[in-house]
XYZ file of C-alpha atoms in Angstrom:
570
model
C 115.281 120.859 86.199
C 115.144 121.978 82.544
C 112.223 124.399 82.552
C 112.206 124.664 78.744
C 111.551 120.960 78.220
C 109.053 120.795 81.081
C 107.218 123.895 79.854
C 107.041 122.420 76.357
C 105.559 119.194 77.742
C 102.906 121.126 79.690
C 102.089 123.326 76.689
C 101.804 120.442 74.203
C 99.568 118.317 76.409
C 97.446 121.327 77.395
C 97.014 122.434 73.778
C 96.026 118.910 72.836
C 93.389 118.776 75.575
C 92.030 122.136 74.413
C 91.732 120.823 70.865
C 89.791 117.840 72.176
C 87.324 120.209 73.823
C 86.932 122.184 70.593
C 85.983 118.999 68.751
C 82.767 118.930 70.815
C 81.878 122.549 70.119
C 78.988 121.567 67.828
C 77.787 118.429 69.594
C 75.726 120.251 72.251
C 72.320 120.636 70.579
C 70.279 121.220 73.744
C 70.628 121.161 77.535
C 70.285 117.394 77.791
C 73.151 116.803 75.347
C 75.301 119.649 76.732
C 74.895 118.896 80.456
C 73.937 115.191 80.521
C 75.515 113.750 77.380
C 72.063 112.850 76.052
C 71.655 110.583 79.129
C 73.557 107.879 77.242
C 77.206 108.298 78.299
C 78.990 104.883 78.533
C 79.307 103.876 82.168
C 83.080 103.341 82.098
C 83.575 106.885 80.818
C 81.260 108.209 83.529
C 83.148 106.214 86.186
C 86.589 107.439 85.130
C 85.253 110.984 84.902
C 83.781 110.710 88.414
C 87.144 109.480 89.676
C 89.042 112.356 88.048
C 86.452 114.857 89.272
C 86.903 113.802 92.877
C 90.461 114.884 93.581
C 92.897 117.657 92.698
C 96.473 118.745 93.300
C 95.358 119.135 96.907
C 95.314 115.327 97.102
C 99.082 115.257 96.642
C 99.571 118.232 98.949
C 97.185 117.555 101.858
C 97.126 113.747 101.929
C 100.786 113.703 100.864
C 101.598 115.735 103.967
C 99.765 113.215 106.160
C 101.558 110.348 104.392
C 104.912 111.996 105.082
C 104.143 112.602 108.762
C 102.078 109.548 109.709
C 102.546 106.988 106.937
C 99.968 104.424 105.819
C 97.048 106.081 107.622
C 96.878 108.503 104.654
C 95.870 105.494 102.543
C 93.349 104.391 105.166
C 91.721 107.831 105.104
C 91.298 107.681 101.330
C 89.901 104.152 101.473
C 86.838 105.691 103.140
C 86.111 107.108 99.681
C 86.069 103.556 98.340
C 83.454 102.693 100.980
C 81.405 105.721 99.943
C 81.574 104.600 96.316
C 80.421 101.065 97.131
C 77.423 102.228 99.167
C 76.535 104.708 96.443
C 76.744 101.994 93.791
C 74.428 99.659 95.679
C 71.807 102.137 96.849
C 72.148 105.782 95.781
C 73.352 105.939 92.156
C 70.447 103.863 90.762
C 68.004 105.966 92.776
C 69.373 109.159 91.257
C 69.137 107.688 87.765
C 65.545 106.635 88.396
C 64.509 110.220 89.165
C 64.936 111.205 85.514
C 66.044 114.693 86.588
C 68.732 116.543 84.643
C 70.353 117.916 87.828
C 70.086 117.312 91.569
C 68.570 120.786 91.849
C 65.771 119.758 89.487
C 64.993 116.722 91.676
C 64.943 118.898 94.795
C 62.453 121.255 93.154
C 60.160 118.427 92.062
C 60.356 116.438 95.293
C 60.815 119.069 98.032
C 59.551 122.279 96.463
C 60.812 125.471 94.876
C 61.636 127.191 98.178
C 63.973 124.376 99.183
C 65.563 124.357 95.740
C 66.128 128.110 95.789
C 67.759 127.996 99.235
C 69.988 125.048 98.363
C 70.987 126.422 94.946
C 72.466 129.678 96.167
C 74.389 128.062 99.022
C 75.704 125.299 96.737
C 76.820 127.697 93.994
C 78.565 130.013 96.430
C 80.368 127.228 98.291
C 81.385 125.483 95.051
C 82.877 128.605 93.499
C 84.881 129.437 96.643
C 86.192 125.901 97.118
C 87.168 125.316 93.492
C 88.588 128.817 93.158
C 90.803 128.134 96.149
C 91.836 124.778 94.688
C 93.133 126.566 91.572
C 95.542 128.623 93.695
C 97.806 125.802 94.990
C 98.227 124.257 91.543
C 99.172 127.694 90.167
C 101.729 127.997 92.978
C 102.991 124.497 92.126
C 103.577 125.323 88.449
C 104.911 128.788 89.208
C 107.476 127.644 91.785
C 108.560 124.616 89.754
C 109.094 126.431 86.455
C 109.997 129.899 87.739
C 107.098 131.869 86.247
C 105.187 134.732 87.971
C 102.244 133.554 90.049
C 99.506 135.889 88.791
C 99.974 135.168 85.054
C 100.190 131.436 85.856
C 96.897 131.601 87.751
C 95.118 133.458 84.957
C 96.441 131.276 82.114
C 95.719 128.017 83.942
C 92.266 129.253 84.935
C 91.295 130.392 81.433
C 92.406 127.080 79.962
C 90.535 125.252 82.706
C 87.177 126.786 81.772
C 87.632 127.073 77.998
C 86.850 123.516 76.917
C 84.015 123.206 79.438
C 82.288 126.299 78.048
C 82.838 125.112 74.483
C 82.047 121.409 74.620
C 79.856 120.674 77.656
C 79.732 117.379 79.537
C 81.153 115.212 76.753
C 84.175 117.526 76.461
C 84.684 117.309 80.231
C 84.339 113.514 80.285
C 86.592 112.814 77.304
C 89.324 115.097 78.600
C 88.884 113.463 82.022
C 89.829 110.139 80.397
C 92.876 111.707 78.786
C 93.843 113.389 82.060
C 93.435 110.066 83.876
C 95.884 108.430 81.482
C 98.448 111.252 81.797
C 98.216 111.303 85.600
C 98.451 107.506 85.822
C 101.508 107.511 83.552
C 103.230 110.141 85.702
C 102.444 108.327 88.978
C 103.522 104.936 87.641
C 106.842 106.435 86.566
C 107.686 108.121 89.862
C 106.996 105.159 92.201
C 109.830 102.845 91.006
C 112.221 105.807 90.669
C 111.406 106.769 94.271
C 112.162 103.242 95.502
C 115.511 103.349 93.646
C 116.372 106.667 95.311
C 115.580 105.162 98.728
C 117.838 102.158 98.112
C 115.063 99.639 97.464
C 111.956 98.498 99.297
C 113.861 96.693 102.057
C 115.855 99.819 102.881
C 112.644 101.901 102.820
C 110.977 99.573 105.332
C 114.046 99.529 107.555
C 114.330 103.317 107.751
C 110.610 103.999 108.217
C 109.611 105.335 111.679
C 107.813 103.127 114.184
C 104.110 102.775 113.419
C 104.605 104.141 109.884
C 102.683 101.247 108.360
C 99.860 101.142 110.933
C 96.388 101.670 109.456
C 95.600 104.184 112.264
C 98.075 106.754 113.517
C 98.267 110.102 115.306
C 95.029 112.083 115.481
C 93.444 109.916 112.792
C 91.675 107.491 115.090
C 89.075 104.806 114.415
C 86.324 107.261 115.339
C 87.564 109.746 112.759
C 87.821 107.061 110.051
C 84.271 105.804 110.709
C 82.829 109.331 110.712
C 84.782 110.162 107.553
C 83.387 107.049 105.859
C 79.818 108.123 106.652
C 80.608 111.605 105.376
C 81.820 110.207 102.063
C 78.656 108.152 101.654
C 76.752 111.452 101.748
C 79.355 113.287 99.687
C 79.854 110.768 96.875
C 76.199 109.794 96.863
C 74.729 113.278 97.109
C 77.168 115.933 95.892
C 75.486 117.680 92.977
C 78.571 117.495 90.757
C 78.767 113.719 91.177
C 75.026 113.155 90.787
C 75.423 114.369 87.209
C 77.593 111.314 86.494
C 74.798 108.993 87.650
C 72.047 110.751 85.701
C 74.009 110.983 82.423
C 74.153 107.217 81.743
C 71.482 105.096 80.103
C 70.145 103.009 82.996
C 70.109 102.409 86.732
C 72.475 99.455 86.279
C 74.957 101.670 84.449
C 74.681 104.284 87.211
C 75.709 101.624 89.737
C 78.665 100.633 87.547
C 79.836 104.253 87.508
C 80.073 104.251 91.318
C 81.588 100.758 91.475
C 84.358 101.724 89.036
C 85.085 104.778 91.166
C 85.274 102.569 94.278
C 87.639 100.121 92.586
C 89.983 102.886 91.475
C 89.990 104.386 94.972
C 90.982 101.004 96.393
C 94.195 100.955 94.342
C 95.228 104.518 93.526
C 95.774 105.871 97.094
C 98.558 103.326 97.557
C 100.351 104.561 94.430
C 99.761 108.220 95.325
C 100.980 108.026 98.927
C 104.093 105.893 98.422
C 106.326 108.745 97.095
C 105.888 111.071 100.128
C 106.192 108.058 102.447
C 109.436 107.095 100.736
C 110.693 110.678 100.898
C 110.324 110.525 104.702
C 113.165 107.965 104.762
C 115.314 110.086 102.419
C 114.770 113.471 104.082
C 113.032 113.180 107.472
C 113.663 116.851 108.350
C 110.540 118.509 106.902
C 108.394 120.228 109.533
C 105.215 122.300 109.658
C 103.948 123.468 106.290
C 107.103 122.098 104.648
C 105.538 118.632 104.793
C 102.968 119.727 102.215
C 105.757 119.858 99.619
C 106.912 116.275 100.259
C 105.414 114.909 97.040
C 106.857 117.728 94.934
C 110.277 117.336 96.591
C 110.267 113.642 95.713
C 109.411 114.518 92.108
C 112.238 117.055 91.896
C 114.675 114.516 93.315
C 114.049 111.641 90.906
C 112.303 112.941 87.781
C 114.443 114.031 84.808
C 113.478 116.964 82.515
C 110.325 116.153 80.584
C 108.961 113.728 83.142
C 108.764 116.525 85.720
C 106.647 118.433 83.207
C 104.476 115.341 82.770
C 103.977 115.110 86.540
C 103.038 118.790 86.790
C 100.640 118.302 83.882
C 99.016 115.387 85.692
C 98.643 117.395 88.900
C 97.176 120.358 87.042
C 94.809 118.168 85.049
C 93.578 116.456 88.212
C 92.712 119.903 89.579
C 91.115 121.123 86.358
C 89.040 117.926 86.123
C 87.597 118.570 89.574
C 86.994 122.257 88.895
C 85.525 121.675 85.440
C 83.000 119.186 86.766
C 81.823 121.750 89.308
C 81.796 124.443 86.629
C 79.652 122.296 84.325
C 77.158 121.538 87.093
C 76.958 125.136 88.362
C 76.358 126.282 84.786
C 73.708 123.578 84.377
C 71.936 124.700 87.536
C 71.981 128.339 86.472
C 70.762 127.589 82.931
C 68.178 124.923 83.742
C 66.924 125.920 87.175
C 67.392 129.695 87.327
C 67.335 131.047 83.755
C 64.856 128.595 82.243
C 62.985 127.948 85.487
C 62.472 131.562 86.553
C 63.790 134.119 84.058
C 62.811 132.798 80.606
C 60.707 129.605 80.697
C 59.999 129.843 76.937
C 63.652 130.099 75.887
C 64.609 128.132 72.767
C 67.329 125.475 72.774
C 69.581 127.871 70.850
C 69.109 130.570 73.478
C 69.685 128.129 76.338
C 72.923 126.900 74.764
C 74.160 130.494 74.520
C 73.307 131.079 78.181
C 75.000 127.775 79.137
C 78.288 128.665 77.466
C 78.286 132.277 78.676
C 77.504 131.233 82.254
C 80.391 128.740 82.159
C 82.748 131.601 81.342
C 81.164 133.880 83.940
C 81.434 131.393 86.808
C 84.877 130.306 85.641
C 86.152 133.875 85.764
C 84.714 134.065 89.269
C 86.872 131.063 90.219
C 89.971 132.804 88.825
C 89.247 135.989 90.801
C 88.862 133.974 94.010
C 92.154 132.183 93.287
C 93.910 135.534 92.778
C 92.580 136.794 96.129
C 93.901 133.822 98.134
C 97.423 135.206 98.792
C 95.949 138.516 99.997
C 93.537 136.969 102.532
C 95.342 135.008 105.206
C 93.882 131.582 105.908
C 91.166 131.791 103.272
C 91.721 128.215 102.164
C 91.178 126.950 105.692
C 88.009 129.036 105.973
C 86.694 127.660 102.688
C 87.398 124.086 103.789
C 85.540 124.787 107.020
C 82.591 126.146 105.033
C 82.552 122.926 103.042
C 82.505 120.877 106.228
C 79.732 123.017 107.690
C 77.459 122.756 104.651
C 78.190 119.154 103.606
C 75.793 117.248 105.856
C 72.924 119.776 105.904
C 72.920 120.162 102.109
C 73.577 116.556 101.054
C 71.693 114.448 103.600
C 68.082 115.726 103.037
C 68.017 115.154 99.229
C 69.458 111.659 99.697
C 66.833 110.947 102.359
C 64.135 112.212 99.977
C 65.201 109.580 97.414
C 63.798 106.918 99.759
C 61.248 108.689 101.937
C 57.661 109.575 101.042
C 57.187 111.495 104.303
C 59.914 114.149 104.212
C 58.390 117.540 103.386
C 59.946 120.721 102.061
C 59.257 122.603 105.285
C 60.927 119.912 107.389
C 63.905 119.949 105.033
C 64.388 123.688 105.462
C 64.205 123.415 109.262
C 66.609 120.461 109.389
C 69.116 122.066 107.013
C 68.889 125.462 108.722
C 69.307 124.130 112.259
C 72.195 121.855 111.203
C 73.968 124.703 109.426
C 73.637 126.990 112.451
C 74.833 124.372 114.943
C 77.790 123.419 112.723
C 78.694 127.075 112.343
C 78.675 127.597 116.096
C 80.744 124.519 116.960
C 83.198 124.613 114.066
C 83.903 128.329 113.722
C 82.404 130.598 116.376
C 83.328 128.671 119.551
C 86.934 127.990 118.419
C 87.381 131.656 117.466
C 86.150 132.670 120.934
C 88.544 130.098 122.421
C 85.659 128.446 124.275
C 85.621 124.973 122.714
C 87.410 123.241 119.844
C 86.210 119.848 118.712
C 88.588 117.132 117.579
C 88.594 116.080 113.923
C 86.497 113.036 114.731
C 83.994 115.044 116.773
C 83.654 117.678 114.036
C 83.011 115.021 111.418
C 80.520 113.184 113.656
C 78.625 116.408 114.319
C 78.610 117.435 110.659
C 77.035 114.213 109.389
C 75.385 112.928 112.557
C 73.175 115.888 113.434
C 71.236 116.168 110.139
C 70.960 112.374 109.952
C 69.542 112.202 113.491
C 67.046 114.986 112.788
C 65.903 113.321 109.572
C 65.415 110.020 111.394
C 63.425 111.672 114.199
C 61.147 113.415 111.698
C 60.658 110.208 109.699
C 59.619 108.284 112.825
C 57.286 111.102 113.886
C 55.631 111.246 110.444
C 55.351 107.452 110.358
C 53.623 107.375 113.748
C 50.985 109.741 112.359
C 50.807 108.089 108.928
C 51.784 111.356 107.221
C 52.685 111.296 103.534
C 54.105 114.494 102.081
C 51.948 116.174 99.438
C 55.157 117.029 97.597
C 55.848 113.310 97.310
C 52.435 112.675 95.745
C 53.001 115.554 93.299
C 56.440 114.162 92.499
C 55.002 110.740 91.633
C 52.708 112.460 89.122
C 55.672 114.293 87.603
C 57.575 111.014 87.249
C 54.605 109.360 85.546
C 54.340 112.238 83.069
C 58.073 112.122 82.404
C 57.853 108.389 81.712
C 55.084 109.005 79.211
C 56.995 111.806 77.523
C 60.106 109.633 77.407
C 58.298 106.855 75.570
C 57.163 109.442 73.048
C 60.737 110.746 72.605
C 61.788 112.076 69.246
C 63.347 109.425 67.015
C 65.767 111.934 65.565
C 67.003 112.822 69.074
C 67.867 109.162 69.732
C 69.725 109.047 66.408
C 71.746 112.160 67.329
C 72.596 110.670 70.742
C 74.001 107.555 69.062
C 76.053 109.732 66.726
C 77.406 111.741 69.657
C 78.400 108.609 71.585
C 80.121 107.136 68.544
C 81.978 110.374 67.977
C 82.985 110.579 71.648
C 84.458 107.072 71.622
C 86.331 107.804 68.390
C 87.813 110.949 69.940
C 88.883 108.981 73.030
C 90.618 106.375 70.839
C 92.425 109.080 68.871
C 93.351 110.968 72.055
C 94.869 107.861 73.644
C 96.819 107.027 70.497
C 98.148 110.559 70.233
C 99.063 110.562 73.939
C 101.026 107.351 73.365
C 102.862 109.056 70.508
C 103.740 112.023 72.719
C 105.031 109.675 75.419
C 107.190 107.836 72.850
C 108.653 111.191 71.809
C 109.163 112.187 75.454
C 111.144 108.985 76.112
C 113.829 110.233 73.710
C 114.549 113.262 75.921
C 114.531 111.540 79.316
C 117.820 110.747 81.023
C 116.322 108.069 83.288
C 113.247 105.873 83.260
C 113.331 105.695 79.450
C 112.318 102.041 79.222
C 109.492 102.629 81.677
C 108.137 105.550 79.631
C 108.263 103.420 76.469
C 106.382 100.582 78.191
C 103.708 102.951 79.500
C 103.367 104.499 76.036
C 102.851 101.029 74.596
C 100.201 100.297 77.221
C 98.349 103.529 76.409
C 98.432 102.646 72.712
C 96.869 99.257 73.471
C 94.175 100.959 75.561
C 93.193 103.004 72.520
C 91.936 99.811 70.900
C 89.083 99.468 73.434
C 87.156 102.670 72.603
C 87.985 102.238 68.916
C 86.235 98.873 68.710
C 83.435 100.088 71.008
C 82.753 102.941 68.582
C 82.557 100.522 65.650
C 79.775 98.613 67.411
C 77.592 101.731 67.521
C 75.627 102.034 64.298
C 73.313 105.068 64.487
C 69.867 104.271 63.150
C 66.640 106.243 62.956
C 64.789 103.908 65.312
C 62.803 104.542 68.471
C 65.008 104.691 71.607
C 64.772 101.773 73.998
C 66.736 102.637 77.111
C 65.435 101.784 80.547
C 62.188 103.465 81.534
C 62.307 105.352 84.778
């Protein structure tokens, strides 16, 4: 591997992405524009951004390890995310858009009360920072080991870059760079798949050398029970995770919110196949990986077939997939702190200028927290596993009640606190305490069923009990009043604000078109330095250049006018 060429590729693409973020430095006028894109982000941008926000380098490491060991079942596992996206598109995304809330935390406060919001906020922020901080560590290890640079400086540099354009440009900066990152990652993946087949001697040879059961949809410990439980979990996760809710609330209508989720589902129907083929193919080339070595199967395949330059492109795609996920969380955590803690409790009379300063500063503060956590990972054995367990413990209890409240008029704040608290305690006992005491260890399927099944069962029992007594929550009645007032205020929205939103959307689409065209140019240049796959790189560059035409013409259709806004009333 030529580290000079690969490092140059990573630096050029990273610098370009940073410049894109800086272009949006002056577009955030207030919290709605900074955190929700003025609630008028085009649905296809929101959908691609949701897709990029969902996975990270861990996708290639964790699922790639399963693909290497068990084969096609790694694709089956990820198809549960497609199911979650479809259910969200039909039922949950339009409900979130109809709330009119800027964040999920704001909806929780209005519908379930301030005590519930406060409890959920602190748990969510803590869990998010630990999980995303830990996710930064493996990608730093990936870049460090591949290019031969020290780990600590790699972690710091990658982390600072990761948070810089989020703090500067807000949601539009995150979404536009998500599109660019999607293109770079897709280009890298599309290049490696045919090269991997060539290294394996063709598809027929790959199929002949594959182990028995390698193409079965279920394999090993990943049983039908696990897949079904995992699918239910992803309905809650994709439909209720606070970072993803922001994608549904930042578009212009309930129909657009559904399209965001449907686009995500469509991409997760196709992309897992492309992602998992390289480690599956590598199994037939080098079947000797064992234990933790299997987690490097994807990277080993890349090193085997990718020439200098293209390896840098692949590392860039892996890093960008991680930064997209982390930046989405960072933007939402900053939004929650600014909107729900600072404005809601510390300084309710803060001006838009003051709130924007707090928003950007909090993005840096929480981002630095992620970097510190990433730096601590190698000094705390098994921290990543602990963090993943924390995520599993808190997923159902934190996500299920707000989703239930979207449909129920009976769920109260007090019941929510009891249900979440009991579920958290039970999950903690069964998933951490009992295994540590060597008393009982649940299977993967049983853990997943407990995590999502217990809060769901408790919510259902409470709903039936309240229905039998004809109880309607007072918080629900108060919430209906809040929605009516918001609808009235929305109709009376400032004309100038609508004009600025149109200008921001036009500018965003223009930046996307330019970014795609420039990416195509960089890929054309990269094709000159590649020793193999040159024609493929040129074809992909041509495809990216053609894609640039779509946002360019879409931007020309937007003609900002000082007229009253007419998006869907909520």
